[in-house]
Every structure is written in C-alpha cells, then in structure tokens.
CSV table of N, CA and C in Angstrom, one decimal:
chain,number,residue,atom,x,y,z
A,1,SER,N,-0.3,14.4,-7.4
A,1,SER,CA,-1.6,14.9,-7.8
A,1,SER,C,-2.7,14.1,-9.1
A,2,LEU,N,-4.0,13.9,-9.1
A,2,LEU,CA,-4.7,13.2,-9.2
A,2,LEU,C,-5.3,14.2,-10.4
A,3,ASN,N,-5.5,14.3,-11.7
A,3,ASN,CA,-5.9,15.1,-12.2
A,3,ASN,C,-6.4,16.6,-11.2
A,4,GLY,N,-5.6,17.1,-10.8
A,4,GLY,CA,-6.2,18.3,-10.3
A,4,GLY,C,-6.6,18.4,-9.3
A,5,VAL,N,-5.8,16.9,-8.6
A,5,VAL,CA,-6.2,16.7,-7.4
A,5,VAL,C,-5.2,16.0,-5.9
A,6,PHE,N,-4.9,16.9,-5.2
A,6,PHE,CA,-4.1,16.2,-5.1
A,6,PHE,C,-3.3,15.9,-3.0
A,7,PHE,N,-3.2,14.4,-3.1
A,7,PHE,CA,-3.6,14.0,-1.2
A,7,PHE,C,-2.9,14.3,-0.9
A,8,PHE,N,-2.8,14.3,0.7
A,8,PHE,CA,-2.2,14.0,1.9
A,8,PHE,C,-3.0,13.8,3.1
A,9,THR,N,-1.3,13.2,3.8
A,9,THR,CA,-2.5,12.4,5.1
A,9,THR,C,-2.7,14.2,6.2
A,10,ALA,N,-3.8,13.9,7.0
A,10,ALA,CA,-4.2,15.6,8.4
A,10,ALA,C,-5.0,14.2,9.6
A,11,ASP,N,-4.1,14.9,10.8
A,11,ASP,CA,-5.5,15.0,11.2
A,11,ASP,C,-5.7,16.2,11.8
A,12,ASP,N,-7.9,16.0,12.4
A,12,ASP,CA,-8.1,17.2,12.1
A,12,ASP,C,-8.6,17.4,13.3
A,13,ASN,N,-8.2,16.4,14.1
A,13,ASN,CA,-7.9,16.0,15.9
A,13,ASN,C,-9.6,15.9,16.3
A,14,VAL,N,-9.8,15.1,14.5
A,14,VAL,CA,-11.5,14.6,15.8
A,14,VAL,C,-11.3,13.2,14.8
A,15,HIS,N,-10.7,12.7,14.0
A,15,HIS,CA,-10.8,11.6,12.9
A,15,HIS,C,-9.1,11.2,12.8
A,16,GLY,N,-7.9,11.7,13.9
A,16,GLY,CA,-7.4,11.5,13.8
A,16,GLY,C,-6.6,11.1,12.5
A,17,VAL,N,-5.5,11.0,11.9
A,17,VAL,CA,-4.8,11.6,11.0
A,17,VAL,C,-5.7,9.5,9.5
A,18,GLU,N,-5.5,11.2,8.8
A,18,GLU,CA,-6.8,10.2,7.6
A,18,GLU,C,-6.2,10.3,5.8
A,19,LEU,N,-6.7,9.7,5.1
A,19,LEU,CA,-6.3,10.6,4.0
A,19,LEU,C,-7.1,11.1,3.0
A,20,TRP,N,-7.0,12.8,2.6
A,20,TRP,CA,-7.6,14.1,2.3
A,20,TRP,C,-7.9,14.2,0.8
A,21,ALA,N,-7.8,15.4,0.8
A,21,ALA,CA,-7.6,15.9,-0.4
A,21,ALA,C,-8.0,16.9,-0.9
A,22,TYR,N,-6.9,18.2,-1.5
A,22,TYR,CA,-7.4,19.6,-2.5
A,22,TYR,C,-7.6,19.5,-3.8
A,23,SER,N,-8.4,20.0,-4.5
A,23,SER,CA,-8.5,20.7,-5.6
A,23,SER,C,-8.2,21.6,-5.9
A,24,ASN,N,-6.8,21.6,-6.6
A,24,ASN,CA,-7.2,23.0,-7.5
A,24,ASN,C,-7.9,23.9,-8.5
A,25,VAL,N,-8.3,23.3,-8.8
A,25,VAL,CA,-10.1,23.5,-9.7
A,25,VAL,C,-11.0,24.7,-8.3
A,26,ASN,N,-11.7,24.1,-7.7
A,26,ASN,CA,-12.3,24.8,-7.0
A,26,ASN,C,-11.7,25.7,-5.8
A,27,ASN,N,-10.3,25.1,-5.1
A,27,ASN,CA,-9.8,25.4,-4.7
A,27,ASN,C,-10.5,24.9,-2.8
A,28,THR,N,-10.5,23.0,-3.0
A,28,THR,CA,-11.6,22.8,-1.4
A,28,THR,C,-10.6,21.8,-1.4
A,29,SER,N,-10.3,21.5,-0.5
A,29,SER,CA,-10.2,20.3,0.8
A,29,SER,C,-11.0,19.2,1.4
A,30,TRP,N,-10.8,17.8,1.3
A,30,TRP,CA,-11.4,17.7,2.0
A,30,TRP,C,-11.3,15.9,2.5
A,31,MET,N,-11.5,15.2,3.5
A,31,MET,CA,-11.7,14.1,4.7
A,31,MET,C,-11.7,13.0,3.3
A,32,VAL,N,-11.1,12.3,2.6
A,32,VAL,CA,-11.4,11.2,1.5
A,32,VAL,C,-12.0,10.1,2.2
A,33,LYS,N,-11.8,10.2,3.5
A,33,LYS,CA,-12.3,8.6,4.6
A,33,LYS,C,-12.4,8.5,5.5
A,34,ASP,N,-13.0,8.3,6.5
A,34,ASP,CA,-12.2,7.9,8.1
A,34,ASP,C,-12.6,6.9,8.0
A,35,LEU,N,-11.4,6.0,7.2
A,35,LEU,CA,-11.5,4.7,7.1
A,35,LEU,C,-11.3,4.1,8.4
A,36,ASN,N,-10.7,4.5,9.7
A,36,ASN,CA,-10.2,3.9,10.8
A,36,ASN,C,-11.4,5.0,11.6
A,37,THR,N,-12.8,4.8,12.2
A,37,THR,CA,-13.1,5.6,13.4
A,37,THR,C,-13.5,5.8,13.4
A,38,GLY,N,-13.5,7.2,14.4
A,38,GLY,CA,-12.7,7.4,15.7
A,38,GLY,C,-11.8,8.8,16.0
A,39,SER,N,-11.0,8.6,16.8
A,39,SER,CA,-10.0,9.9,16.9
A,39,SER,C,-8.4,9.3,16.1
A,40,THR,N,-8.5,8.2,16.1
A,40,THR,CA,-6.9,7.1,16.0
A,40,THR,C,-6.6,7.1,14.4
A,41,GLY,N,-7.1,6.8,13.5
A,41,GLY,CA,-7.3,7.3,11.8
A,41,GLY,C,-6.0,5.8,12.0
A,42,SER,N,-6.4,5.9,10.9
A,42,SER,CA,-5.9,4.7,9.8
A,42,SER,C,-4.0,5.5,9.2
A,43,SER,N,-4.1,6.1,9.1
A,43,SER,CA,-2.5,6.9,9.1
A,43,SER,C,-2.2,6.5,7.7
A,44,PRO,N,-2.8,6.3,6.2
A,44,PRO,CA,-2.7,6.3,4.8
A,44,PRO,C,-1.3,6.4,4.5
A,45,ALA,N,-0.2,5.4,4.6
A,45,ALA,CA,1.2,6.2,4.0
A,45,ALA,C,1.6,5.4,2.2
A,46,TYR,N,2.7,5.3,1.7
A,46,TYR,CA,3.6,5.1,0.5
A,46,TYR,C,2.1,4.8,-0.4
A,47,PRO,N,1.4,6.1,-1.0
A,47,PRO,CA,1.1,6.1,-1.8
A,47,PRO,C,0.8,6.4,-3.6
A,48,ILE,N,0.7,5.3,-4.4
A,48,ILE,CA,1.0,5.6,-5.2
A,48,ILE,C,-0.1,5.6,-6.8
A,49,ILE,N,-0.2,6.3,-7.4
A,49,ILE,CA,-0.4,6.7,-8.5
A,49,ILE,C,-1.1,5.9,-9.5
A,50,VAL,N,-2.0,5.1,-9.7
A,50,VAL,CA,-1.7,4.0,-11.6
A,50,VAL,C,-2.7,4.8,-12.2
A,51,ASN,N,-3.3,5.0,-13.4
A,51,ASN,CA,-4.2,5.4,-13.9
A,51,ASN,C,-5.5,6.5,-13.4
A,52,ASN,N,-6.7,6.6,-12.6
A,52,ASN,CA,-7.2,6.9,-12.0
A,52,ASN,C,-7.8,6.3,-10.8
A,53,THR,N,-6.3,6.2,-10.3
A,53,THR,CA,-6.6,5.1,-9.0
A,53,THR,C,-5.3,5.8,-7.8
A,54,LEU,N,-5.6,5.8,-6.4
A,54,LEU,CA,-4.7,6.2,-6.0
A,54,LEU,C,-4.9,5.0,-5.4
A,55,PHE,N,-3.0,4.1,-4.6
A,55,PHE,CA,-3.3,2.5,-4.1
A,55,PHE,C,-2.5,3.7,-2.6
A,56,PHE,N,-2.7,2.7,-1.4
A,56,PHE,CA,-2.3,3.7,-0.5
A,56,PHE,C,-2.5,2.0,0.9
A,57,SER,N,-1.3,2.0,1.9
A,57,SER,CA,-1.5,1.7,2.7
A,57,SER,C,-2.2,1.9,4.1
A,58,ALA,N,-2.7,1.5,4.5
A,58,ALA,CA,-4.0,1.7,5.9
A,58,ALA,C,-3.7,1.1,7.0
A,59,GLU,N,-4.4,1.6,8.1
A,59,GLU,CA,-4.8,0.7,9.7
A,59,GLU,C,-6.6,0.9,9.6
A,60,THR,N,-7.3,-0.6,9.7
A,60,THR,CA,-8.2,-0.7,10.3
A,60,THR,C,-8.5,-1.5,11.6
A,61,VAL,N,-9.5,-1.3,11.8
A,61,VAL,CA,-9.2,-2.2,13.3
A,61,VAL,C,-9.4,-3.5,12.9
A,62,ASP,N,-10.5,-3.8,12.1
A,62,ASP,CA,-11.1,-5.2,11.1
A,62,ASP,C,-9.8,-5.6,10.6
A,63,VAL,N,-9.0,-4.9,10.0
A,63,VAL,CA,-8.2,-5.6,9.1
A,63,VAL,C,-6.9,-5.6,9.1
A,64,GLY,N,-6.2,-4.1,9.8
A,64,GLY,CA,-4.9,-4.5,10.7
A,64,GLY,C,-4.9,-3.8,9.4
A,65,VAL,N,-3.0,-3.7,9.4
A,65,VAL,CA,-2.2,-2.3,8.6
A,65,VAL,C,-2.7,-3.3,6.7
A,66,GLU,N,-3.5,-2.9,5.7
A,66,GLU,CA,-3.8,-3.8,4.4
A,66,GLU,C,-3.6,-2.7,3.2
A,67,LEU,N,-3.7,-3.5,2.2
A,67,LEU,CA,-3.6,-2.4,0.8
A,67,LEU,C,-4.8,-2.0,0.4
A,68,TRP,N,-4.9,-0.6,0.4
A,68,TRP,CA,-6.8,0.7,-0.2
A,68,TRP,C,-6.3,0.6,-0.9
A,69,ALA,N,-7.4,1.3,-1.4
A,69,ALA,CA,-7.9,1.8,-2.6
A,69,ALA,C,-8.8,2.9,-2.5
A,70,TYR,N,-8.7,3.8,-3.4
A,70,TYR,CA,-9.4,5.1,-4.5
A,70,TYR,C,-9.4,5.4,-5.7
A,71,SER,N,-11.0,5.3,-6.0
A,71,SER,CA,-10.6,5.9,-7.6
A,71,SER,C,-11.6,7.3,-7.6
A,72,LEU,N,-11.0,7.9,-8.6
A,72,LEU,CA,-11.2,9.3,-8.9
A,72,LEU,C,-12.3,8.7,-10.2
A,73,ASN,N,-13.1,8.1,-9.8
A,73,ASN,CA,-13.5,8.1,-11.5
A,73,ASN,C,-14.8,8.1,-10.9
A,74,ASN,N,-15.0,7.2,-10.0
A,74,ASN,CA,-16.4,7.0,-8.6
A,74,ASN,C,-16.1,7.3,-7.2
A,75,ASN,N,-15.2,8.0,-6.9
A,75,ASN,CA,-14.8,8.8,-5.3
A,75,ASN,C,-15.1,7.3,-4.1
A,76,THR,N,-14.7,6.4,-4.7
A,76,THR,CA,-15.2,4.9,-4.0
A,76,THR,C,-14.0,4.8,-3.2
A,77,VAL,N,-13.6,4.5,-2.0
A,77,VAL,CA,-11.7,4.2,-1.1
A,77,VAL,C,-12.9,2.4,-1.2
A,78,TRP,N,-12.2,1.3,-0.9
A,78,TRP,CA,-12.0,-0.4,-0.9
A,78,TRP,C,-10.5,-1.3,-0.8
A,79,LEU,N,-10.7,-1.5,0.5
A,79,LEU,CA,-9.5,-2.4,0.4
A,79,LEU,C,-9.4,-3.5,-0.4
A,80,VAL,N,-8.7,-3.8,-1.2
A,80,VAL,CA,-7.3,-4.2,-2.6
A,80,VAL,C,-7.5,-5.3,-1.9
A,81,ALA,N,-7.7,-5.7,-0.8
A,81,ALA,CA,-6.9,-6.7,-0.4
A,81,ALA,C,-6.4,-7.4,1.2
A,82,ASP,N,-6.8,-8.2,2.1
A,82,ASP,CA,-6.9,-8.3,3.0
A,82,ASP,C,-5.5,-9.5,2.8
A,83,ILE,N,-4.6,-9.5,2.9
A,83,ILE,CA,-3.0,-10.3,2.8
A,83,ILE,C,-3.4,-11.0,4.9
A,84,ASN,N,-3.0,-11.1,5.3
A,84,ASN,CA,-3.1,-11.4,6.4
A,84,ASN,C,-4.8,-11.6,7.0
A,85,ASN,N,-5.5,-12.7,6.6
A,85,ASN,CA,-6.8,-12.6,6.9
A,85,ASN,C,-7.0,-11.8,8.3
A,86,GLY,N,-8.2,-11.8,8.6
A,86,GLY,CA,-8.6,-11.2,10.0
A,86,GLY,C,-7.5,-9.9,10.0
A,87,THR,N,-7.6,-9.4,11.7
A,87,THR,CA,-7.2,-8.6,12.1
A,87,THR,C,-5.7,-8.0,11.9
A,88,ASP,N,-5.1,-9.0,11.7
A,88,ASP,CA,-3.5,-8.9,12.1
A,88,ASP,C,-3.2,-8.3,10.6
A,89,SER,N,-1.9,-7.3,10.9
A,89,SER,CA,-1.7,-6.6,9.7
A,89,SER,C,-0.8,-7.4,8.3
A,90,SER,N,-0.8,-7.0,7.6
A,90,SER,CA,0.7,-7.8,6.6
A,90,SER,C,1.1,-6.9,5.6
A,91,MET,N,0.8,-5.8,6.1
A,91,MET,CA,2.0,-4.8,5.9
A,91,MET,C,2.1,-3.7,7.1
A,92,LEU,N,3.4,-3.4,6.3
A,92,LEU,CA,4.0,-2.7,7.6
A,92,LEU,C,3.7,-0.9,7.2
A,93,LEU,N,3.4,0.1,8.1
A,93,LEU,CA,3.4,1.4,7.5
A,93,LEU,C,4.1,2.1,6.7
A,94,ASN,N,5.7,1.4,6.8
A,94,ASN,CA,6.9,2.6,6.9
A,94,ASN,C,7.5,2.0,5.5
A,95,ARG,N,6.7,0.8,4.2
A,95,ARG,CA,7.5,0.6,3.6
A,95,ARG,C,6.1,1.0,2.6
A,96,MET,N,7.5,0.8,1.1
A,96,MET,CA,6.6,1.1,0.0
A,96,MET,C,6.0,0.3,-1.5
A,97,MET,N,5.8,0.6,-1.7
A,97,MET,CA,5.5,-0.3,-3.1
A,97,MET,C,4.9,0.4,-4.3
A,98,VAL,N,5.8,-0.1,-5.4
A,98,VAL,CA,5.9,0.3,-7.0
A,98,VAL,C,4.9,-0.6,-7.9
A,99,ASN,N,4.9,0.7,-9.3
A,99,ASN,CA,4.3,-0.3,-10.0
A,99,ASN,C,4.6,0.2,-10.7
A,100,VAL,N,5.8,-1.5,-11.7
A,100,VAL,CA,5.8,-1.9,-12.9
A,100,VAL,C,4.8,-2.4,-14.3
A,101,GLY,N,4.4,-1.6,-14.8
A,101,GLY,CA,3.4,-2.3,-16.0
A,101,GLY,C,1.9,-2.1,-15.9
A,102,ASN,N,1.5,-3.2,-15.5
A,102,ASN,CA,0.2,-3.8,-15.3
A,102,ASN,C,0.1,-3.8,-13.2
A,103,THR,N,1.4,-4.3,-13.0
A,103,THR,CA,2.1,-4.8,-11.7
A,103,THR,C,2.2,-3.8,-10.4
A,104,ILE,N,1.8,-4.1,-9.3
A,104,ILE,CA,2.0,-2.9,-8.3
A,104,ILE,C,2.1,-4.2,-7.1
A,105,TYR,N,4.1,-3.7,-6.9
A,105,TYR,CA,4.2,-4.7,-6.2
A,105,TYR,C,5.0,-4.0,-4.8
A,106,PHE,N,4.3,-4.6,-3.3
A,106,PHE,CA,4.7,-4.7,-2.0
A,106,PHE,C,5.4,-5.6,-1.1
A,107,ASN,N,5.7,-5.3,0.3
A,107,ASN,CA,6.0,-6.2,0.6
A,107,ASN,C,4.9,-6.5,1.3
A,108,ALA,N,5.1,-7.7,1.8
A,108,ALA,CA,4.0,-7.8,3.2
A,108,ALA,C,3.7,-9.6,3.1
A,109,ASP,N,3.3,-9.5,4.3
A,109,ASP,CA,2.9,-11.2,5.6
A,109,ASP,C,1.9,-11.6,5.2
A,110,ASP,N,2.1,-12.9,4.8
A,110,ASP,CA,0.4,-13.7,5.0
A,110,ASP,C,0.1,-14.0,5.8
A,111,GLY,N,0.6,-14.1,6.8
A,111,GLY,CA,0.7,-15.2,8.4
A,111,GLY,C,1.2,-16.5,8.5
A,112,ASN,N,1.9,-17.0,7.0
A,112,ASN,CA,2.5,-18.2,6.9
A,112,ASN,C,3.7,-18.1,5.6
A,113,SER,N,4.5,-17.4,5.4
A,113,SER,CA,5.7,-17.0,4.5
A,113,SER,C,6.7,-16.2,4.9
A,114,GLY,N,6.1,-15.4,6.2
A,114,GLY,CA,7.5,-14.1,6.8
A,114,GLY,C,6.8,-13.0,5.7
A,115,THR,N,7.1,-11.9,5.6
A,115,THR,CA,7.4,-10.8,5.0
A,115,THR,C,8.5,-11.3,3.4
A,116,GLU,N,7.0,-11.0,2.5
A,116,GLU,CA,8.6,-11.6,0.7
A,116,GLU,C,7.3,-10.4,-0.1
A,117,LEU,N,7.7,-10.8,-1.2
A,117,LEU,CA,7.4,-10.1,-2.2
A,117,LEU,C,6.1,-10.1,-2.9
A,118,TRP,N,4.9,-9.9,-2.7
A,118,TRP,CA,3.5,-9.7,-3.0
A,118,TRP,C,3.5,-8.6,-4.2
A,119,GLY,N,2.5,-9.1,-5.1
A,119,GLY,CA,1.6,-8.6,-6.2
A,119,GLY,C,0.8,-8.2,-6.8
A,120,PHE,N,0.1,-6.9,-7.0
A,120,PHE,CA,-1.4,-6.5,-7.1
A,120,PHE,C,-1.5,-6.4,-8.5
A,121,ASN,N,-2.5,-7.5,-9.8
A,121,ASN,CA,-2.0,-7.2,-11.4
A,121,ASN,C,-3.6,-6.3,-12.0
A,122,LEU,N,-3.1,-5.1,-11.9
A,122,LEU,CA,-4.6,-4.3,-12.3
A,122,LEU,C,-4.5,-4.4,-13.3
A,123,SER,N,-4.3,-5.5,-14.2
A,123,SER,CA,-5.5,-6.0,-15.0
A,123,SER,C,-6.9,-6.6,-14.7
A,124,ASN,N,-6.8,-8.1,-13.7
A,124,ASN,CA,-7.3,-8.6,-13.1
A,124,ASN,C,-8.1,-8.6,-12.2
A,125,PHE,N,-7.2,-7.6,-11.5
A,125,PHE,CA,-7.7,-7.2,-9.9
A,125,PHE,C,-7.5,-8.7,-9.3
A,126,THR,N,-6.5,-9.3,-9.0
A,126,THR,CA,-6.0,-9.8,-8.2
A,126,THR,C,-4.3,-10.1,-7.2
A,127,ASN,N,-4.0,-11.0,-6.2
A,127,ASN,CA,-3.1,-10.3,-5.4
A,127,ASN,C,-2.1,-11.5,-5.8
A,128,SER,N,-0.8,-11.4,-5.3
A,128,SER,CA,-0.6,-12.6,-5.2
A,128,SER,C,0.7,-12.7,-4.4
A,129,LEU,N,1.4,-13.9,-4.4
A,129,LEU,CA,2.9,-14.1,-3.5
A,129,LEU,C,3.7,-14.2,-4.7
A,130,VAL,N,4.2,-13.0,-4.7
A,130,VAL,CA,5.4,-12.9,-6.5
A,130,VAL,C,6.6,-14.4,-6.3
A,131,ALA,N,7.2,-14.2,-4.9
A,131,ALA,CA,8.2,-15.1,-4.6
A,131,ALA,C,8.5,-15.4,-3.2
A,132,ASP,N,9.0,-16.7,-1.8
A,132,ASP,CA,9.1,-16.4,-1.1
A,132,ASP,C,10.2,-16.7,-1.2
A,133,ILE,N,11.2,-15.5,-0.9
A,133,ILE,CA,12.6,-16.0,-1.2
A,133,ILE,C,13.3,-16.8,-0.3
A,134,THR,N,12.7,-15.7,1.1
A,134,THR,CA,13.1,-17.2,2.0
A,134,THR,C,12.3,-18.5,2.7
A,135,PRO,N,12.0,-18.9,2.1
A,135,PRO,CA,11.6,-20.1,2.2
A,135,PRO,C,10.9,-20.4,3.7
A,136,GLY,N,9.5,-21.0,3.6
A,136,GLY,CA,8.8,-21.1,5.6
A,136,GLY,C,8.3,-20.0,5.7
A,137,SER,N,8.5,-20.1,7.5
A,137,SER,CA,7.8,-18.3,8.0
A,137,SER,C,8.3,-16.8,8.2
A,138,GLN,N,9.9,-17.8,7.7
A,138,GLN,CA,11.1,-16.6,7.8
A,138,GLN,C,11.0,-14.9,6.7
A,139,SER,N,10.9,-14.0,7.7
A,139,SER,CA,11.0,-13.0,6.6
A,139,SER,C,12.6,-12.7,5.6
A,140,SER,N,11.9,-12.7,4.3
A,140,SER,CA,13.2,-12.3,3.4
A,140,SER,C,13.9,-11.3,4.1
A,141,ASN,N,13.6,-10.9,5.3
A,141,ASN,CA,14.3,-9.6,5.9
A,141,ASN,C,13.7,-7.8,4.9
A,142,ASN,N,12.2,-7.7,4.8
A,142,ASN,CA,11.9,-7.0,3.7
A,142,ASN,C,11.5,-7.1,2.7
A,143,PRO,N,11.7,-7.4,1.8
A,143,PRO,CA,12.2,-6.9,0.3
A,143,PRO,C,12.3,-5.5,-0.3
A,144,PHE,N,11.7,-4.7,0.1
A,144,PHE,CA,12.1,-3.4,0.4
A,144,PHE,C,12.8,-2.5,0.7
A,145,ASN,N,13.1,-3.5,2.0
A,145,ASN,CA,14.2,-3.2,2.2
A,145,ASN,C,13.8,-1.3,3.2
A,146,ASP,N,13.0,-1.7,4.2
A,146,ASP,CA,12.5,-0.1,4.0
A,146,ASP,C,12.2,0.8,3.0
A,147,GLY,N,11.8,0.6,2.1
A,147,GLY,CA,10.9,1.8,1.3
A,147,GLY,C,12.3,1.9,0.0
A,148,HIS,N,13.2,0.8,0.4
A,148,HIS,CA,14.0,1.3,-1.3
A,148,HIS,C,14.3,-0.4,-2.3
A,149,ALA,N,13.3,0.5,-3.7
A,149,ALA,CA,13.6,0.0,-4.9
A,149,ALA,C,14.2,0.1,-6.0
A,150,VAL,N,14.5,0.0,-6.4
A,150,VAL,CA,15.2,1.0,-7.8
A,150,VAL,C,14.7,-0.1,-9.1
A,151,ILE,N,13.9,0.5,-10.0
A,151,ILE,CA,12.9,0.2,-11.4
A,151,ILE,C,13.7,0.6,-12.5
A,152,ILE,N,14.2,0.0,-13.3
A,152,ILE,CA,15.2,-0.7,-14.3
A,152,ILE,C,14.4,-1.5,-15.5
A,153,ASP,N,14.4,-0.5,-16.2
A,153,ASP,CA,13.2,-0.9,-17.2
A,153,ASP,C,11.4,-1.1,-16.9
A,154,SER,N,11.2,-2.5,-17.0
A,154,SER,CA,10.9,-3.2,-16.4
A,154,SER,C,10.5,-4.4,-15.4
A,155,THR,N,12.4,-3.8,-14.6
A,155,THR,CA,12.3,-5.0,-13.9
A,155,THR,C,12.8,-4.0,-12.2
A,156,VAL,N,12.1,-5.2,-11.1
A,156,VAL,CA,11.9,-4.3,-9.5
A,156,VAL,C,13.9,-5.3,-9.2
A,157,MET,N,14.2,-4.0,-8.7
A,157,MET,CA,15.8,-4.3,-8.4
A,157,MET,C,15.5,-4.0,-6.8
A,158,PHE,N,15.7,-4.8,-5.7
A,158,PHE,CA,15.0,-4.6,-4.0
A,158,PHE,C,16.7,-5.4,-3.9
A,159,THR,N,16.6,-5.6,-1.8
A,159,THR,CA,17.0,-6.4,-1.4
A,159,THR,C,16.8,-7.0,-0.5
A,160,ALA,N,17.1,-8.4,-0.4
A,160,ALA,CA,16.1,-9.4,0.7
A,160,ALA,C,17.6,-10.7,0.6
A,161,TRP,N,16.9,-11.1,2.0
A,161,TRP,CA,17.9,-12.5,2.2
A,161,TRP,C,17.4,-13.8,2.1
A,162,ASP,N,18.1,-14.4,1.8
A,162,ASP,CA,16.9,-15.9,0.9
A,162,ASP,C,17.1,-16.2,2.5
A,163,GLY,N,17.9,-16.7,3.1
A,163,GLY,CA,17.4,-17.4,4.2
A,163,GLY,C,18.6,-18.6,4.7
A,164,ASP,N,19.9,-18.0,3.5
A,164,ASP,CA,21.6,-19.3,4.1
A,164,ASP,C,21.8,-18.4,5.2
A,165,PRO,N,22.1,-19.4,5.9
A,165,PRO,CA,23.1,-18.5,7.6
A,165,PRO,C,24.7,-18.7,7.1
A,166,ASN,N,24.8,-19.0,6.1
A,166,ASN,CA,26.8,-18.4,5.1
A,166,ASN,C,26.6,-17.9,4.2
A,167,ALA,N,25.3,-17.0,4.2
A,167,ALA,CA,25.7,-15.9,3.2
A,167,ALA,C,25.6,-14.4,4.1
A,168,ALA,N,26.8,-13.5,3.7
A,168,ALA,CA,26.3,-11.7,4.4
A,168,ALA,C,25.1,-11.7,4.3
A,169,GLY,N,23.8,-11.6,3.5
A,169,GLY,CA,23.1,-11.0,3.8
A,169,GLY,C,21.8,-11.3,3.0
C-alpha cells in the first residue's frame, strides 16, 4: 500500500498481466500502465515500495525484463535501468529485490558478468554492479537464490557461489 493505493497484477483479457492499482479512498481501480502493449502483458513482479515510489521488474519487447518504477507523486512509470542493453533481459521475473538505506539490491545479468548482485542508488539514481562474486561471465548462482535474502541491520545476506570448483557451493 502506498498512501491508500494498493498495487497488484491482473489480466483483463485484453492487455495481458499488467500492473494495476486500487484506491481505498475512492474505491476505484485502474491499470497503471500497459508496459508491453498487446495481449502478452509485462508480468510485473517483486514490487517494493521506497518513499513514494514502487519499484518492480517487468518485461517489454524493447528491453526484456528490467527494473521499472512508478511514482505516486506524478503518476509516471519509467524504465529505471536497461542493465543488459537491448532486448536481452537482465533480470528474471522470479527474483526479488530488497531495499537497504538508499540502495535497492537485486540480481541481474549485464550480458558480461553473469547473474550477480547489483544495486540502484536512490540518492543519485545510478545503478552499478555491487560485486562480481563469480568473476567472468559465469553466474554466482543467482545471488538472491530464487528470492531468499535476509536483512540484518543494514547488511544484506544471501547465498552465492564464488566459482571455486572445490567449494561445496
């Protein structure tokens, strides 16, 4: 919920699965935006609310699955980052994002480093690779391990593989 507005995904049998909102102030619902025009839908997933902004992953034909945001302040939706440039996806729809302080942490693949830990800094609106845990193009086995991360104080803890073939994982 964001100021009395609840967000959810729904398929209206016209636009496919898209992001919708419901206001308990005036009891109305609406599609926030048809990100992936046509009947396929953008399949928004793993939303998190930070300040007056909803961040989520979604898929479009132009950029694949990437990080998006919706601002309740001005009712706009925008692409936060196209980490894997072009139509290739950087994020998988079944992964989560977490917020710690001024940074949203998530797993993404830029096409060069494999799936690794990334961050989006809310102070200066920049994204960066936080750590290439498994050096090179091999993934660190999805840093958030299918959506599992624990936040203790200001530390994000997750399971990952450093690429050592002698390690247990």
